[in-house]
Short mmCIF file of C-alpha atoms in Angstrom, two decimals:
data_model
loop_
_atom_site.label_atom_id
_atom_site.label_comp_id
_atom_site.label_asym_id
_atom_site.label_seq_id
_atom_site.Cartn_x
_atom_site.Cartn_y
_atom_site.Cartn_z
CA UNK A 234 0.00 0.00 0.00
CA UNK A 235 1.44 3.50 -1.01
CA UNK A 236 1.82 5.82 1.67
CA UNK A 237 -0.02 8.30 -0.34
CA UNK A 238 -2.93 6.20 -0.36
CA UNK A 239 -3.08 4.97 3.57
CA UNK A 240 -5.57 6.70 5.61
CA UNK A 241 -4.80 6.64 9.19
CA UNK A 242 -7.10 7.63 12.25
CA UNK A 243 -5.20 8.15 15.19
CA UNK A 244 -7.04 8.78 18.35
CA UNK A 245 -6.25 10.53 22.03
CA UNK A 246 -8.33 11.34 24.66
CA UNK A 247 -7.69 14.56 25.45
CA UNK A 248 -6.36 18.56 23.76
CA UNK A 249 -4.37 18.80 26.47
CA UNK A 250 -0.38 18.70 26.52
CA UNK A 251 -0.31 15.13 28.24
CA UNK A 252 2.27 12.83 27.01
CA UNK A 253 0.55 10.79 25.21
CA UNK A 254 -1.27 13.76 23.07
CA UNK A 255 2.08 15.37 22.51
CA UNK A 256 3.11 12.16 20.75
CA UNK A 257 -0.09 11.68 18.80
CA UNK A 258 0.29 15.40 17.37
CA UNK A 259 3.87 15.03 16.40
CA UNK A 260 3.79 11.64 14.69
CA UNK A 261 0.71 13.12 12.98
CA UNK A 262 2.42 15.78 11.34
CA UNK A 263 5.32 13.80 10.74
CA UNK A 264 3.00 11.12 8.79
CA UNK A 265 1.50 13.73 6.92
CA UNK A 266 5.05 14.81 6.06
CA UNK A 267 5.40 11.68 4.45
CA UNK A 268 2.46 11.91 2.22
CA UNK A 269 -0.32 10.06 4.36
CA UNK A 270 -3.81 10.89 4.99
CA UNK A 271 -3.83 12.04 8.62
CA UNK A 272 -6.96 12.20 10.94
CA UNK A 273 -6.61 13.11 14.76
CA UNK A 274 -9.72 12.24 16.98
CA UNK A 275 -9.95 13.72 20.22
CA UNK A 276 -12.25 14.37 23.32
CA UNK A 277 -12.63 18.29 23.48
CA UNK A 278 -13.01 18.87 27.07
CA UNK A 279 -15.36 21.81 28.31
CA UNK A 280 -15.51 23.69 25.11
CA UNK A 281 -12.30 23.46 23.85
CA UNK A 282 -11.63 24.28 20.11
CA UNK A 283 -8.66 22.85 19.50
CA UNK A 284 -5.49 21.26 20.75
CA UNK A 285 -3.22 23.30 22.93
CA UNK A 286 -1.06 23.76 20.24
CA UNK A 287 -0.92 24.87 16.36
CA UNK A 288 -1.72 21.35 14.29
CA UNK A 289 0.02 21.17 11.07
CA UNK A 290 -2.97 21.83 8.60
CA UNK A 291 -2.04 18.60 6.35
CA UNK A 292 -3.50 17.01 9.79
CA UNK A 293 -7.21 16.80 9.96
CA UNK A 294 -8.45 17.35 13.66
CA UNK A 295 -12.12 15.42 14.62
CA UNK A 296 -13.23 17.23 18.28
CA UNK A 297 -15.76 16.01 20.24
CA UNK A 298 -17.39 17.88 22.44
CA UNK A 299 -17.18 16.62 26.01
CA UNK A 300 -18.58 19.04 28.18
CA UNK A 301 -17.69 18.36 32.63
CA UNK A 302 -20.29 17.28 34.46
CA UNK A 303 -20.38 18.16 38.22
CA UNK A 304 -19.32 15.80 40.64
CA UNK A 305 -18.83 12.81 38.26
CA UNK A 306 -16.86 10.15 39.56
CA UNK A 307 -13.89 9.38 37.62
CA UNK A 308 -14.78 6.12 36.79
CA UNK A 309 -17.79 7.67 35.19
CA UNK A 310 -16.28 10.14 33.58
CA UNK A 311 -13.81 7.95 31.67
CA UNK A 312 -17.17 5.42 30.87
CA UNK A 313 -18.62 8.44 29.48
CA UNK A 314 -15.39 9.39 27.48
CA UNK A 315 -15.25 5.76 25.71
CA UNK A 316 -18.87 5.91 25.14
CA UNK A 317 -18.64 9.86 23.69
CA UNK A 318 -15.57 8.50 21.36
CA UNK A 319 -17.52 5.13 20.26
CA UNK A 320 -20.67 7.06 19.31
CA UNK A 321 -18.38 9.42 16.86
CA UNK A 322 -15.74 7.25 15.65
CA UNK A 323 -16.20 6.64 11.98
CA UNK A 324 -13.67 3.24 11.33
CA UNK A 325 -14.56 2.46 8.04
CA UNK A 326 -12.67 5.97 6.61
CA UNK A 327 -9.27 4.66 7.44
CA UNK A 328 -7.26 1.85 6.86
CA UNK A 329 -5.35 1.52 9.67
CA UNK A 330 -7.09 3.09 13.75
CA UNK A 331 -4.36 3.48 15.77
CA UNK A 332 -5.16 4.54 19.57
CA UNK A 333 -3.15 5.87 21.59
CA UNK A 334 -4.82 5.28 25.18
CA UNK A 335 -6.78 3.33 27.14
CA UNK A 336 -10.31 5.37 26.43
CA UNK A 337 -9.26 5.49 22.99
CA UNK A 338 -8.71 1.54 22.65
CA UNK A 339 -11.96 1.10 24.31
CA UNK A 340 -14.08 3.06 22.11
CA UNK A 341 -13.41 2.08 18.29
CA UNK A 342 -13.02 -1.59 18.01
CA UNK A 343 -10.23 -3.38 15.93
CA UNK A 344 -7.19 -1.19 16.12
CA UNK A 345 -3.38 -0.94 16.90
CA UNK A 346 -2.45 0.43 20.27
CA UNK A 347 0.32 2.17 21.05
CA UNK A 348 0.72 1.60 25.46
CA UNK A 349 2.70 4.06 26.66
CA UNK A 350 2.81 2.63 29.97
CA UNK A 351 0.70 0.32 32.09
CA UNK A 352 -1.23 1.57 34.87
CA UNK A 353 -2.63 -0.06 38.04
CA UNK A 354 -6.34 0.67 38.81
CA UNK A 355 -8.68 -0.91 41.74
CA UNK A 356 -11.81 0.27 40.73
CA UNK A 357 -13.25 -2.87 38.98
CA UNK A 358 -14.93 -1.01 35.44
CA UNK A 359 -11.00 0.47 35.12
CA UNK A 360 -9.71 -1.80 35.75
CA UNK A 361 -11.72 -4.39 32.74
CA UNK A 362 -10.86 -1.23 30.55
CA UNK A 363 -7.10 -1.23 30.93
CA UNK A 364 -7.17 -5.06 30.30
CA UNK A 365 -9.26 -4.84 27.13
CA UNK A 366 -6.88 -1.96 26.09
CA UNK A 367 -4.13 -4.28 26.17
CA UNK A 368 -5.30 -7.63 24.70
CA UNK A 369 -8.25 -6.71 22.48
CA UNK A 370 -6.24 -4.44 19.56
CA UNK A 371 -5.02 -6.56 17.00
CA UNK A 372 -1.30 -4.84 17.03
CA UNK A 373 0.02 -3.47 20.06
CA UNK A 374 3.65 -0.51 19.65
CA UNK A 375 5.54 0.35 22.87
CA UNK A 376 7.83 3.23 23.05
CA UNK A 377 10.92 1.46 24.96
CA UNK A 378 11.60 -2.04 25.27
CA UNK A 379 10.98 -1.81 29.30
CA UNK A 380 7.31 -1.36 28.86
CA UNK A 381 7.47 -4.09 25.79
CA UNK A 382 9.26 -6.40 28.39
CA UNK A 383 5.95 -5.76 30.85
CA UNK A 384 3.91 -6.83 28.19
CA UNK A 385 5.35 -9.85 27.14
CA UNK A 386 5.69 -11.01 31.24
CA UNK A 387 2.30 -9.34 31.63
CA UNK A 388 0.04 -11.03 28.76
CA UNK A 389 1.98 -12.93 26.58
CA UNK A 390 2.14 -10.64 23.66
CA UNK A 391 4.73 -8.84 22.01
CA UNK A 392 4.75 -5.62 20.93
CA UNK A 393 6.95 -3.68 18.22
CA UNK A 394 9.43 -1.51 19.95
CA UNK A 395 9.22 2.16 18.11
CA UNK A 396 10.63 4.74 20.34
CA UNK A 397 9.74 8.93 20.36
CA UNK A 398 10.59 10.86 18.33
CA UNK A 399 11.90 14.91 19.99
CA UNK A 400 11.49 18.75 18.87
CA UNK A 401 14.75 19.14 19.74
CA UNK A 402 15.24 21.77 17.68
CA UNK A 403 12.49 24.17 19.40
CA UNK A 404 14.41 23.56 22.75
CA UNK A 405 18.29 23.81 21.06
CA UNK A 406 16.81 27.29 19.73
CA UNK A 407 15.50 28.52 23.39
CA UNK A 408 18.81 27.82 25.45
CA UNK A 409 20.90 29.71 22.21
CA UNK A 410 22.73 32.56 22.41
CA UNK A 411 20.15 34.86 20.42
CA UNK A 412 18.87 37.92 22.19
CA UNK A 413 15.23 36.94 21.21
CA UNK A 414 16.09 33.41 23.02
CA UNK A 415 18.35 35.52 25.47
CA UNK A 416 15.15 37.22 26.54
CA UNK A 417 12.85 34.69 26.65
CA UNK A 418 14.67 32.87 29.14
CA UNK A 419 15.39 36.09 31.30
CA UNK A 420 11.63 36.95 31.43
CA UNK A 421 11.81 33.37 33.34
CA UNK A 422 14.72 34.12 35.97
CA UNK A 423 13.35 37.33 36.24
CA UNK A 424 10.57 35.94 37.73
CA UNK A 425 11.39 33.33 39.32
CA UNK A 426 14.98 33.23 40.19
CA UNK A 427 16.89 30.26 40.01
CA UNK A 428 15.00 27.13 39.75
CA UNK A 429 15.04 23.52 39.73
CA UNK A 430 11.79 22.80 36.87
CA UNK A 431 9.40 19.76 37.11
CA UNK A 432 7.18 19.50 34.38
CA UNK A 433 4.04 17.04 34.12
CA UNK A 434 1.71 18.39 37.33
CA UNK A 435 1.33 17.21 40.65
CA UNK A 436 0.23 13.72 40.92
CA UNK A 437 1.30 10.38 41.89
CA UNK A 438 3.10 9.00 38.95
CA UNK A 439 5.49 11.69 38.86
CA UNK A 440 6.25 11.63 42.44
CA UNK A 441 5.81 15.25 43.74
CA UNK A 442 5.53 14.20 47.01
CA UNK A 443 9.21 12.69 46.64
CA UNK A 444 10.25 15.57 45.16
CA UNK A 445 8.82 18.24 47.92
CA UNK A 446 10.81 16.06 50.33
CA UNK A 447 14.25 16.47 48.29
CA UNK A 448 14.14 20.32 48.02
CA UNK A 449 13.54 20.43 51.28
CA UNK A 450 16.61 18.77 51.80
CA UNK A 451 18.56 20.64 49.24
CA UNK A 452 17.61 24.13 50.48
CA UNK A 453 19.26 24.06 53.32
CA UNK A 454 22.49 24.49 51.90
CA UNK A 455 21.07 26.11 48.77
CA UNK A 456 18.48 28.68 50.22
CA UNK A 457 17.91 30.83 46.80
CA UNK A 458 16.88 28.03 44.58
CA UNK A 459 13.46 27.69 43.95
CA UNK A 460 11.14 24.43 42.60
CA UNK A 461 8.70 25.34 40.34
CA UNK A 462 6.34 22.97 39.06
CA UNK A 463 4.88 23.30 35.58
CA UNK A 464 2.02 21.73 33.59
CA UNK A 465 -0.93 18.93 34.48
CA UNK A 466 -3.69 18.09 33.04
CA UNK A 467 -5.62 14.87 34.08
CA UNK A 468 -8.58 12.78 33.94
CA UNK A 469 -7.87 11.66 36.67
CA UNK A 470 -8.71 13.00 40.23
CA UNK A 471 -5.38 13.41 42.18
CA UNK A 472 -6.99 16.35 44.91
CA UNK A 473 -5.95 13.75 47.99
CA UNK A 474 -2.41 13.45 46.74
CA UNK A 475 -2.54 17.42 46.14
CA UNK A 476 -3.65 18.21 49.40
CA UNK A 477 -0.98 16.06 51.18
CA UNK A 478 1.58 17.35 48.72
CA UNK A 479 0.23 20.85 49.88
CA UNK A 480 0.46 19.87 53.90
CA UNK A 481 3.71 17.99 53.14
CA UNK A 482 4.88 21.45 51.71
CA UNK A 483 3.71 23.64 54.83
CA UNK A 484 4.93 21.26 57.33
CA UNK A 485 8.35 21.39 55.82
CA UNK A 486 8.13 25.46 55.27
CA UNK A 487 9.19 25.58 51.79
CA UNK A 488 7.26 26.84 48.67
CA UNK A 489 7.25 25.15 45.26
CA UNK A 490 6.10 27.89 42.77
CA UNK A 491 2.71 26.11 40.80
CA UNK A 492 2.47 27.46 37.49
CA UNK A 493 -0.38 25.27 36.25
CA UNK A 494 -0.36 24.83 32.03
CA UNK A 495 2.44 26.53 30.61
CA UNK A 496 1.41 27.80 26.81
CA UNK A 497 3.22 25.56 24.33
CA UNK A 498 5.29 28.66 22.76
CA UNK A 499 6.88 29.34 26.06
CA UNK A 500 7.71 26.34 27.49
CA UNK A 501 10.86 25.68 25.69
CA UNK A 502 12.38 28.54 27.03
CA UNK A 503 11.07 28.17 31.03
CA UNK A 504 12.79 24.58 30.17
CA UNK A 505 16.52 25.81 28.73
CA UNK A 506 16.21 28.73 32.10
CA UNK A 507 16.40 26.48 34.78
CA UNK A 508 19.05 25.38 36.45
CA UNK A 509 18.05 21.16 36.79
CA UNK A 510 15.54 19.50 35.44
CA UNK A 511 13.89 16.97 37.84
CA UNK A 512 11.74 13.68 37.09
CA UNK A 513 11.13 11.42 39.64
CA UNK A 514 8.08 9.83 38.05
CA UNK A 515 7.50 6.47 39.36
CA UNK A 516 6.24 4.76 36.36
CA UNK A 517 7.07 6.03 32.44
CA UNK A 518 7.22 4.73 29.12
CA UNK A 519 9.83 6.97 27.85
CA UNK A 520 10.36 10.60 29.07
CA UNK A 521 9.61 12.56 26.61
CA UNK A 522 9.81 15.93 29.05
CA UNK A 523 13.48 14.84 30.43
CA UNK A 524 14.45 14.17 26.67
CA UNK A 525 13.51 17.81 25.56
CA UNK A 526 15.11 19.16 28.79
CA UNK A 527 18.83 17.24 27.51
CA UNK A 528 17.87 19.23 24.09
CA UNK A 529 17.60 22.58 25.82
CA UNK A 530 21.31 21.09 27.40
CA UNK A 531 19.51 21.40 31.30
CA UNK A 532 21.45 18.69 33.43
CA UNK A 533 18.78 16.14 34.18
CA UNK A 534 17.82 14.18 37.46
CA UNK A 535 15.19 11.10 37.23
CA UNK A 536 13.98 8.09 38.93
CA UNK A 537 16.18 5.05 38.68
CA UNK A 538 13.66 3.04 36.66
CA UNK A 539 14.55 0.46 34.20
CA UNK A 540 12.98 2.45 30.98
CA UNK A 541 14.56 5.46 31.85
CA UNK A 542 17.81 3.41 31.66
CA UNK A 543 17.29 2.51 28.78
CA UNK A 544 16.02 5.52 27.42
CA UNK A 545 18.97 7.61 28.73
CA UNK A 546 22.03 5.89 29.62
CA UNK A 547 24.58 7.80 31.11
CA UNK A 548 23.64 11.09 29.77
CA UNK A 549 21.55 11.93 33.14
CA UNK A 550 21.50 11.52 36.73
CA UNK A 551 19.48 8.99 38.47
CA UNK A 552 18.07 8.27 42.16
CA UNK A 553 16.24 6.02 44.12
CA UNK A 554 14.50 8.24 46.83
CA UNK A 555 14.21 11.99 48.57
CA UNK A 556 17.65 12.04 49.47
CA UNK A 557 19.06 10.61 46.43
CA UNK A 558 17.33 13.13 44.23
CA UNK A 559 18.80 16.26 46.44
CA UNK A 560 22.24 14.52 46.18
CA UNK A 561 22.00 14.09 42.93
CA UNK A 562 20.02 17.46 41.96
CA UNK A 563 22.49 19.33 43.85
CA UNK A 564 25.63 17.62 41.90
CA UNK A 565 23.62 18.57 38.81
CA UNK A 566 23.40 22.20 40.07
CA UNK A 567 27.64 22.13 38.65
CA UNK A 568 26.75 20.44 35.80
CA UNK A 569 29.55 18.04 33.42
CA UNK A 570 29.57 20.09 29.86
CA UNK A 571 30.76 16.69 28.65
CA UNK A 572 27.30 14.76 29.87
CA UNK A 573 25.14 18.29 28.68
CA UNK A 574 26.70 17.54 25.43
CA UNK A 575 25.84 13.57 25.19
CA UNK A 576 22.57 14.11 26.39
CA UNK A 577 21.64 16.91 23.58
CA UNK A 578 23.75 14.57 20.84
CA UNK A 579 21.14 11.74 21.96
CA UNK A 580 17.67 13.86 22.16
CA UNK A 581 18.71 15.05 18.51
CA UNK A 582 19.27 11.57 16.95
CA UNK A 583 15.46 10.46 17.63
CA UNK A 584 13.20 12.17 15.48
CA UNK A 585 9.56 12.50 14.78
CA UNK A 586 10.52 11.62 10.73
CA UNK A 587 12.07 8.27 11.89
CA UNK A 588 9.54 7.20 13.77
CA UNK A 589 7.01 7.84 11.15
CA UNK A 590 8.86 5.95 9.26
CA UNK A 591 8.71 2.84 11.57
CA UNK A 592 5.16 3.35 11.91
CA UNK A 593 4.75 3.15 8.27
CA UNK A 594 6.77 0.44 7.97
CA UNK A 595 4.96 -1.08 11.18
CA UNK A 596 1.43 -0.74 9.65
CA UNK A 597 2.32 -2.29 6.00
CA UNK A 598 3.80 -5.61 8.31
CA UNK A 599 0.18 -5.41 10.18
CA UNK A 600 -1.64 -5.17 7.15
CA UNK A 601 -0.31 -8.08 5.52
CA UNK A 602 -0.29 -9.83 8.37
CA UNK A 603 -4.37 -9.43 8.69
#
């Protein structure tokens, strides 16, 4: 099948700058780059009318409108999701459905699934989702071998292996030497000093609580550093973890600066102004926010997980707990120009164009295979 000729639906739950939508926008574009027939589905949340970024216009973009309701559980707000994406979905106009998610996987039928990462849910109904997420598509992509390995131990199965693809050039351009870049970054510092940057919310999975704990730690030999937190955006409803991240905070008399959603246009340069990066997320299936970070050549402490091994070798710090991370974080505060270097070299050899490619190349194999 030509390229030019493959129509592919690919399918997120959400407009919002999670992880997984950031992927399903770039290798979007990148597809269409490479001549194929592009259609994002999404959930549009409370009125929203359009991704929180510019879409490439080769890209056609399918909103649904998915307006809150009060005091809906989660579980029934992420029944209602499937069922909002289900009644929408139109599967016949593409050869190949490719979901991205959980909700998505549940909603449309015969598809290939891309899983992130797996997730651990108690609530029975989630819990039958994330299962049928995993063994009901008839291809399944990972985006490190880690989460492939889970998988395999998991269910049996085994998924192709096609890792991220990273603007790198957008976050190379905001830590140049420029005096439009210059700027951008000062308008940062200027507000906020020096800072250690998490990026991703506050939430369990990234392990703000952990973090809270280490710059606590840190401060008291580095008093006029300052952790700001930046982004999040969830189904999900984290407000116990928030309130004992907010207690944990006060107890310990230290103040993390909450930005909340940073607009897409400025985040590369609040990411190439601070001093560390930090991500101590428990659970991953790549790192795509630590990977931009080595672009914008920020030294970069994470959780010593096996993905993020894999993902990044030697080119950043890692840590097992609080006290780890402030060792570590504060090493990184004098960082190796040799290791800033490696770890730029390695976010600029993946690219979104290669891994269209392996998609492509990924849903020919699947096709034939059917």
């Amino acid at each position: 099948m030509a390229a030019g000729a493959l129509r592919v639906g690919l399918l997120t739950y959400s407009t919002k700058p999670r992880g997984g939508v950031v992927h399903t926008l770039n290798l979007a574009e990148a597809l269409a780059e490479l001549g194929v027939d592009v259609t994002v589905w999404s959930l549009a949340r409370n009125g929203d009318s359009g991704f929180f970024r510019a879409v490439d216009p080769r890209v056609r973009l399918r909103l649904i409108d998915f307006p809150d309701v009060t005091d809906e559980s989660v579980t029934d707000r992420i029944v209602r999701s499937i069922d909002a994406l289900a009644g929408a979905f139109t599967p016949d106009e593409y050869d190949i459905v490719h979901a991205q998610d959980c909700i998505s996987a549940n909603a449309v039928g015969p598809c290939v699934r891309t899983i992130h990462h797996l997730d651990q849910f108690t609530t029975p109904v989630l819990a039958a989702c994330h299962e049928r997420a995993i063994v009901e598509p008839y291809a399944r992509i990972c985006v490190s071998e880690a989460v492939a390995a889970e998988v395999r131990r998991g269910w049996g199965l085994t998924p192709a292996v096609i890792p991220n693809g990273v603007q790198a050039d957008r976050f190379i351009a905001a830590a140049g030497a420029d005096a439009a870049a210059a700027a951008a970054r000062e308008q940062w510092t200027d507000r906020l000093g020096d800072y250690i940057l998490a990026v991703g919310g506050i939430e369990p999975r990234k392990g703000s609580i952990d973090l809270i704990r280490a710059y606590h730690l840190l401060s008291q030999s580095h008093p006029g550093i300052s952790l700001v937190f930046a982004g999040g955006e969830t189904l999900f409803d984290y407000r116990d973890y928030r309130a004992a991240f907010e207690q944990l905070a006060h107890d310990l008399g230290v103040e993390p600066v909450i930005l909340g959603p940073v607009d897409d246009a400025t985040l590369p340069a609040l990411v190439a102004a601070a001093r560390v990066f930090a991500f101590p997320s428990t659970k991953e299936g790549f790192g795509l926010a630590a990977m931009e970070a080595l672009a914008a050549g920020r030294p970069v402490v994470v959780r010593d997980l096996p993905v993020l091994r894999e993902v990044f070798g030697a080119t950043v710090d890692y840590a097992d707990d609080a006290a780890g991370l402030a060792t570590a974080i504060e090493a990184a505060l004098s960082p190796d120009p040799d290791r800033v270097a490696a770890g730029r070299s390695l976010a600029t050899s993946l690219t979104w164009a290669d891994c269209a490619r392996s998609h492509l190349r990924f849903y020919a194999e699947v096709s034939r295979s059917r």
